[in-house]
Amino acid sequence: MIQFSERNSIEVHVRKSGRIDSPGFPDTSYPPSMSQKWRLRADRGHRIRLDFHTLILEDDCQNDFIKIYDSLAPIEPRLLTEQCGYPHGSLSFVSSGNVMLVMLVTNKEKNFPGFRAFYSQIPADDGECGGKLIEERGTFSSPLFPANYPPKSFCTWDIQVPKEKFVKVLFKKFAVGKDTPGCLDDYVEINNQKLCGNELKTTMFTSQSNKVTIQFKSDPSHVSQGFAAEYEAFIPTNPCPGKFRCSNNMCINTTQHCDGFNDCGDNSD
């Protein structure tokens, strides 16, 4: 059980960009046995974006941790992330509305440098996503990628290419929610299959017609970095003209076939 002293919340309006630092940063380590909250507000019609420049806490989240909420109070169902140690993933977070709470809690031992984070407000429609894609090749991604996507997002991309062609979709990066049966939290859906977690069994998906729909959904809590994908139309009878066709329908240069590297991603080359 962490015993700490509760400090007054620091109120921050993010209309003008700025930063928040843990107490003492960068000159000294943060104090022991404390709880500090920063309550961030943006103008109406805006979201809050928080980008960590430095984050170094104790490795054990049972002792020291930072939590970020999509609310002004520490409501666990609105928790965006809990961080400790020296994380290496995306440390950019975006609210669903115009408020955000940052909370730092420390115990009485092993204090570390702490954090520095830069805040700003962005238009709410910066998090919009989805649409109709009619070019023969293109790209799409989760909202605000490579920042962590906002909570409560829902996007639909409808891809339609010429009638004589099919569509293949390749996920270049993928980190969406937890890898759970049925993908009950955040997920991407393609070909009536839900995808979640950090490791896909295959990164390439193909349609059996000239149309394919991809949907992305995030729940109110625990965000991830999201995904970046590209798509391309192909002729079913000749999907890789002048190239080697992998078992997962990727196309690679013939010089990469049997070169000792897993260029296909499924070891079929």
CSV table of C-alpha atoms in Angstrom, one decimal:
chain,number,residue,atom,x,y,z
A,1,MET,CA,0.0,0.0,0.0
A,2,ILE,CA,1.5,3.3,-1.1
A,3,GLN,CA,1.2,6.0,1.5
A,4,PHE,CA,1.5,9.5,-0.1
A,5,SER,CA,0.7,13.1,0.4
A,6,GLU,CA,-1.9,14.5,-1.9
A,7,ARG,CA,-0.9,17.8,-3.6
A,8,ASN,CA,-3.3,20.3,-5.0
A,9,SER,CA,-4.3,19.7,-8.6
A,10,ILE,CA,-2.6,21.9,-11.1
A,11,GLU,CA,-5.1,23.4,-13.6
A,12,VAL,CA,-3.7,23.9,-17.2
A,13,HIS,CA,-5.5,25.4,-20.1
A,14,VAL,CA,-3.8,24.1,-23.3
A,15,ARG,CA,-5.0,26.8,-25.7
A,16,LYS,CA,-1.3,27.9,-25.8
A,17,SER,CA,1.1,25.0,-26.2
A,18,GLY,CA,3.4,24.3,-23.2
A,19,ARG,CA,4.8,21.6,-21.0
A,20,ILE,CA,4.4,19.9,-17.7
A,21,ASP,CA,7.2,18.5,-15.7
A,22,SER,CA,7.3,16.2,-12.7
A,23,PRO,CA,8.3,18.0,-9.5
A,24,GLY,CA,12.0,18.7,-9.6
A,25,PHE,CA,12.6,17.7,-13.2
A,26,PRO,CA,15.2,18.0,-14.7
A,27,ASP,CA,17.4,19.1,-11.8
A,28,THR,CA,16.3,16.5,-9.2
A,29,SER,CA,14.4,13.3,-8.9
A,30,TYR,CA,10.7,13.5,-8.0
A,31,PRO,CA,9.8,13.6,-4.3
A,32,PRO,CA,8.9,10.4,-2.4
A,33,SER,CA,5.4,9.5,-1.2
A,34,MET,CA,3.4,11.9,-3.3
A,35,SER,CA,0.5,12.2,-5.6
A,36,GLN,CA,0.3,15.0,-8.1
A,37,LYS,CA,-2.5,15.7,-10.6
A,38,TRP,CA,-2.5,17.9,-13.7
A,39,ARG,CA,-6.0,18.7,-15.0
A,40,LEU,CA,-5.8,19.7,-18.7
A,41,ARG,CA,-8.5,21.6,-20.5
A,42,ALA,CA,-8.8,22.6,-24.2
A,43,ASP,CA,-11.2,24.9,-25.9
A,44,ARG,CA,-14.5,23.4,-27.0
A,45,GLY,CA,-14.3,21.7,-30.4
A,46,HIS,CA,-10.7,20.6,-29.6
A,47,ARG,CA,-8.8,17.6,-28.3
A,48,ILE,CA,-5.7,17.5,-26.1
A,49,ARG,CA,-2.5,16.0,-27.4
A,50,LEU,CA,0.2,15.1,-24.9
A,51,ASP,CA,3.7,14.1,-26.1
A,52,PHE,CA,6.2,12.8,-23.6
A,53,HIS,CA,9.8,14.0,-24.3
A,54,THR,CA,11.2,12.1,-21.3
A,55,LEU,CA,9.7,9.5,-19.0
A,56,ILE,CA,11.9,7.6,-16.5
A,57,LEU,CA,10.2,6.1,-13.5
A,58,GLU,CA,10.8,3.1,-11.3
A,59,ASP,CA,10.3,-0.2,-13.2
A,60,ASP,CA,7.6,-1.5,-10.8
A,61,CYS,CA,4.2,0.1,-11.5
A,62,GLN,CA,3.1,-1.1,-8.0
A,63,ASN,CA,5.5,1.6,-6.6
A,64,ASP,CA,5.8,4.6,-8.9
A,65,PHE,CA,3.5,5.2,-11.9
A,66,ILE,CA,1.9,7.8,-14.1
A,67,LYS,CA,-1.7,7.4,-15.3
A,68,ILE,CA,-3.5,9.4,-18.0
A,69,TYR,CA,-7.3,9.6,-18.1
A,70,ASP,CA,-9.8,10.8,-20.7
A,71,SER,CA,-11.5,12.7,-18.0
A,72,LEU,CA,-10.8,15.3,-15.2
A,73,ALA,CA,-11.2,12.7,-12.4
A,74,PRO,CA,-9.4,9.3,-12.0
A,75,ILE,CA,-12.2,7.2,-13.4
A,76,GLU,CA,-10.7,3.8,-14.2
A,77,PRO,CA,-13.0,3.0,-17.2
A,78,ARG,CA,-11.6,6.2,-18.8
A,79,LEU,CA,-7.9,5.2,-18.2
A,80,LEU,CA,-5.9,5.7,-21.4
A,81,THR,CA,-2.6,4.3,-20.1
A,82,GLU,CA,-0.5,3.5,-17.1
A,83,GLN,CA,3.2,3.9,-17.5
A,84,CYS,CA,6.3,3.2,-15.4
A,85,GLY,CA,10.0,2.4,-15.9
A,86,TYR,CA,11.5,3.6,-19.2
A,87,PRO,CA,8.9,2.7,-21.9
A,88,HIS,CA,9.9,2.5,-25.6
A,89,GLY,CA,6.5,2.5,-27.3
A,90,SER,CA,4.5,5.5,-28.6
A,91,LEU,CA,4.2,8.1,-25.8
A,92,SER,CA,1.8,10.5,-27.6
A,93,PHE,CA,-1.7,10.5,-26.3
A,94,VAL,CA,-4.9,12.2,-27.5
A,95,SER,CA,-8.1,12.8,-25.7
A,96,SER,CA,-11.6,12.0,-27.1
A,97,GLY,CA,-12.9,15.4,-25.9
A,98,ASN,CA,-11.4,18.6,-24.5
A,99,VAL,CA,-10.2,17.3,-21.1
A,100,MET,CA,-7.4,15.1,-19.8
A,101,LEU,CA,-6.0,14.1,-16.4
A,102,VAL,CA,-2.4,13.3,-15.7
A,103,MET,CA,-1.6,11.7,-12.4
A,104,LEU,CA,1.9,10.9,-10.9
A,105,VAL,CA,2.1,8.6,-7.8
A,106,THR,CA,5.4,7.7,-6.1
A,107,ASN,CA,6.3,5.6,-3.1
A,108,LYS,CA,9.0,6.4,-0.4
A,109,GLU,CA,11.9,4.6,-2.1
A,110,LYS,CA,14.0,4.6,-5.3
A,111,ASN,CA,13.1,8.0,-6.8
A,112,PHE,CA,13.9,8.5,-10.5
A,113,PRO,CA,14.2,11.6,-12.8
A,114,GLY,CA,10.5,11.7,-13.7
A,115,PHE,CA,9.0,13.2,-16.9
A,116,ARG,CA,8.6,16.1,-19.2
A,117,ALA,CA,5.6,16.2,-21.5
A,118,PHE,CA,4.5,18.8,-24.1
A,119,TYR,CA,0.8,19.6,-24.5
A,120,SER,CA,-1.2,21.3,-27.2
A,121,GLN,CA,-4.8,21.5,-28.4
A,122,ILE,CA,-5.8,20.2,-31.9
A,123,PRO,CA,-9.1,20.5,-33.7
A,124,ALA,CA,-11.5,17.7,-32.8
A,125,ASP,CA,-11.8,16.7,-36.5
A,126,ASP,CA,-8.1,15.9,-36.6
A,127,GLY,CA,-9.1,12.5,-35.2
A,128,GLU,CA,-11.6,11.8,-38.0
A,129,CYS,CA,-10.9,8.8,-40.2
A,130,GLY,CA,-12.4,6.5,-42.8
A,131,GLY,CA,-13.8,7.2,-46.2
A,132,LYS,CA,-14.1,5.8,-49.7
A,133,LEU,CA,-10.9,4.9,-51.5
A,134,ILE,CA,-11.2,4.5,-55.2
A,135,GLU,CA,-7.6,4.7,-56.5
A,136,GLU,CA,-5.9,1.5,-57.5
A,137,ARG,CA,-3.4,1.8,-54.7
A,138,GLY,CA,-3.2,3.9,-51.5
A,139,THR,CA,-2.6,4.0,-47.8
A,140,PHE,CA,-4.7,4.4,-44.6
A,141,SER,CA,-4.1,4.3,-40.9
A,142,SER,CA,-5.6,4.6,-37.5
A,143,PRO,CA,-6.5,8.1,-36.3
A,144,LEU,CA,-3.4,10.3,-35.8
A,145,PHE,CA,-0.9,7.4,-36.3
A,146,PRO,CA,2.0,7.1,-35.2
A,147,ALA,CA,0.5,8.7,-32.1
A,148,ASN,CA,-1.7,6.5,-30.0
A,149,TYR,CA,-5.2,6.6,-31.4
A,150,PRO,CA,-7.9,8.4,-29.3
A,151,PRO,CA,-10.4,6.4,-27.3
A,152,LYS,CA,-14.0,6.0,-28.6
A,153,SER,CA,-12.9,6.1,-32.3
A,154,PHE,CA,-14.9,4.3,-35.1
A,155,CYS,CA,-13.7,4.4,-38.7
A,156,THR,CA,-14.9,2.7,-41.9
A,157,TRP,CA,-12.8,2.6,-45.1
A,158,ASP,CA,-14.6,1.3,-48.3
A,159,ILE,CA,-12.1,0.4,-50.9
A,160,GLN,CA,-13.4,-0.1,-54.5
A,161,VAL,CA,-11.2,-0.7,-57.5
A,162,PRO,CA,-12.1,-1.5,-61.2
A,163,LYS,CA,-14.4,-4.5,-61.6
A,164,GLU,CA,-11.9,-6.8,-63.2
A,165,LYS,CA,-9.5,-6.6,-60.2
A,166,PHE,CA,-9.3,-7.7,-56.6
A,167,VAL,CA,-7.8,-5.9,-53.6
A,168,LYS,CA,-5.0,-6.9,-51.3
A,169,VAL,CA,-4.4,-5.1,-48.0
A,170,LEU,CA,-1.0,-5.2,-46.2
A,171,PHE,CA,-0.6,-4.0,-42.6
A,172,LYS,CA,2.8,-2.5,-42.3
A,173,LYS,CA,2.5,-1.7,-38.6
A,174,PHE,CA,-0.1,-3.1,-36.2
A,175,ALA,CA,-0.7,-2.6,-32.4
A,176,VAL,CA,-4.4,-2.5,-31.6
A,177,GLY,CA,-5.7,-3.3,-28.1
A,178,LYS,CA,-5.2,-6.6,-26.3
A,179,ASP,CA,-4.9,-10.0,-28.1
A,180,THR,CA,-8.0,-11.6,-26.6
A,181,PRO,CA,-10.4,-14.2,-28.1
A,182,GLY,CA,-13.0,-12.3,-30.1
A,183,CYS,CA,-11.1,-9.0,-29.8
A,184,LEU,CA,-13.5,-7.6,-27.2
A,185,ASP,CA,-11.8,-4.2,-26.7
A,186,ASP,CA,-10.2,-2.4,-29.7
A,187,TYR,CA,-10.0,-4.1,-33.1
A,188,VAL,CA,-9.7,-3.9,-36.8
A,189,GLU,CA,-12.2,-5.9,-38.9
A,190,ILE,CA,-11.5,-7.0,-42.5
A,191,ASN,CA,-13.2,-9.9,-44.4
A,192,ASN,CA,-15.5,-10.5,-41.4
A,193,GLN,CA,-12.4,-11.2,-39.3
A,194,LYS,CA,-11.5,-9.2,-36.2
A,195,LEU,CA,-7.8,-8.4,-35.6
A,196,CYS,CA,-6.2,-7.2,-32.4
A,197,GLY,CA,-3.0,-7.4,-30.3
A,198,ASN,CA,0.5,-6.7,-31.5
A,199,GLU,CA,1.3,-9.8,-33.6
A,200,LEU,CA,-0.8,-10.8,-36.6
A,201,LYS,CA,-0.6,-14.3,-37.9
A,202,THR,CA,-0.6,-12.8,-41.4
A,203,THR,CA,-0.2,-9.2,-42.4
A,204,MET,CA,-1.7,-9.6,-45.9
A,205,PHE,CA,-5.4,-9.9,-46.7
A,206,THR,CA,-7.0,-10.3,-50.1
A,207,SER,CA,-10.6,-9.8,-51.3
A,208,GLN,CA,-12.6,-12.0,-53.6
A,209,SER,CA,-14.1,-9.1,-55.4
A,210,ASN,CA,-13.2,-5.5,-56.4
A,211,LYS,CA,-14.5,-4.2,-53.0
A,212,VAL,CA,-13.4,-4.5,-49.4
A,213,THR,CA,-14.4,-2.8,-46.2
A,214,ILE,CA,-12.1,-2.2,-43.2
A,215,GLN,CA,-13.4,-1.0,-39.9
A,216,PHE,CA,-11.6,0.2,-36.8
A,217,LYS,CA,-13.1,0.6,-33.3
A,218,SER,CA,-11.5,1.7,-30.0
A,219,ASP,CA,-13.3,1.6,-26.7
A,220,PRO,CA,-13.2,4.3,-24.0
A,221,SER,CA,-10.0,3.1,-22.3
A,222,HIS,CA,-6.4,1.7,-22.8
A,223,VAL,CA,-5.2,3.0,-26.2
A,224,SER,CA,-2.4,1.7,-28.4
A,225,GLN,CA,-0.4,3.0,-31.3
A,226,GLY,CA,-2.7,1.6,-33.9
A,227,PHE,CA,-1.9,0.6,-37.5
A,228,ALA,CA,-0.6,1.7,-40.9
A,229,ALA,CA,-1.7,-0.1,-44.0
A,230,GLU,CA,-1.5,0.0,-47.7
A,231,TYR,CA,-3.7,-1.5,-50.4
A,232,GLU,CA,-3.3,-2.4,-54.1
A,233,ALA,CA,-5.6,-3.6,-56.8
A,234,PHE,CA,-4.4,-6.7,-58.7
A,235,ILE,CA,-5.6,-9.0,-61.6
A,236,PRO,CA,-6.6,-12.4,-60.0
A,237,THR,CA,-5.0,-14.4,-62.9
A,238,ASN,CA,-1.7,-12.5,-62.6
A,239,PRO,CA,-1.3,-11.0,-59.1
A,240,CYS,CA,2.4,-10.3,-59.2
A,241,PRO,CA,3.5,-9.4,-62.8
A,242,GLY,CA,7.2,-9.7,-63.1
A,243,LYS,CA,7.7,-10.5,-59.4
A,244,PHE,CA,7.7,-13.5,-57.1
A,245,ARG,CA,4.3,-14.3,-55.5
A,246,CYS,CA,4.5,-15.2,-51.8
A,247,SER,CA,2.1,-17.6,-50.2
A,248,ASN,CA,0.4,-14.7,-48.4
A,249,ASN,CA,-0.1,-13.0,-51.8
A,250,MET,CA,2.7,-10.4,-51.2
A,251,CYS,CA,4.8,-9.6,-54.2
A,252,ILE,CA,8.6,-9.2,-53.9
A,253,ASN,CA,11.3,-8.7,-56.5
A,254,THR,CA,12.6,-11.9,-58.0
A,255,THR,CA,16.1,-11.0,-56.7
A,256,GLN,CA,14.7,-11.4,-53.2
A,257,HIS,CA,13.6,-15.0,-53.8
A,258,CYS,CA,15.8,-17.5,-52.0
A,259,ASP,CA,18.2,-14.9,-50.8
A,260,GLY,CA,18.3,-16.2,-47.3
A,261,PHE,CA,16.0,-13.5,-45.9
A,262,ASN,CA,12.3,-13.8,-45.0
A,263,ASP,CA,11.2,-11.0,-47.4
A,264,CYS,CA,7.6,-12.4,-47.7
A,265,GLY,CA,7.1,-12.5,-43.9
A,266,ASP,CA,5.8,-16.1,-44.1
A,267,ASN,CA,9.1,-17.8,-45.1
A,268,SER,CA,7.6,-18.8,-48.5
A,269,ASP,CA,10.5,-17.2,-50.3
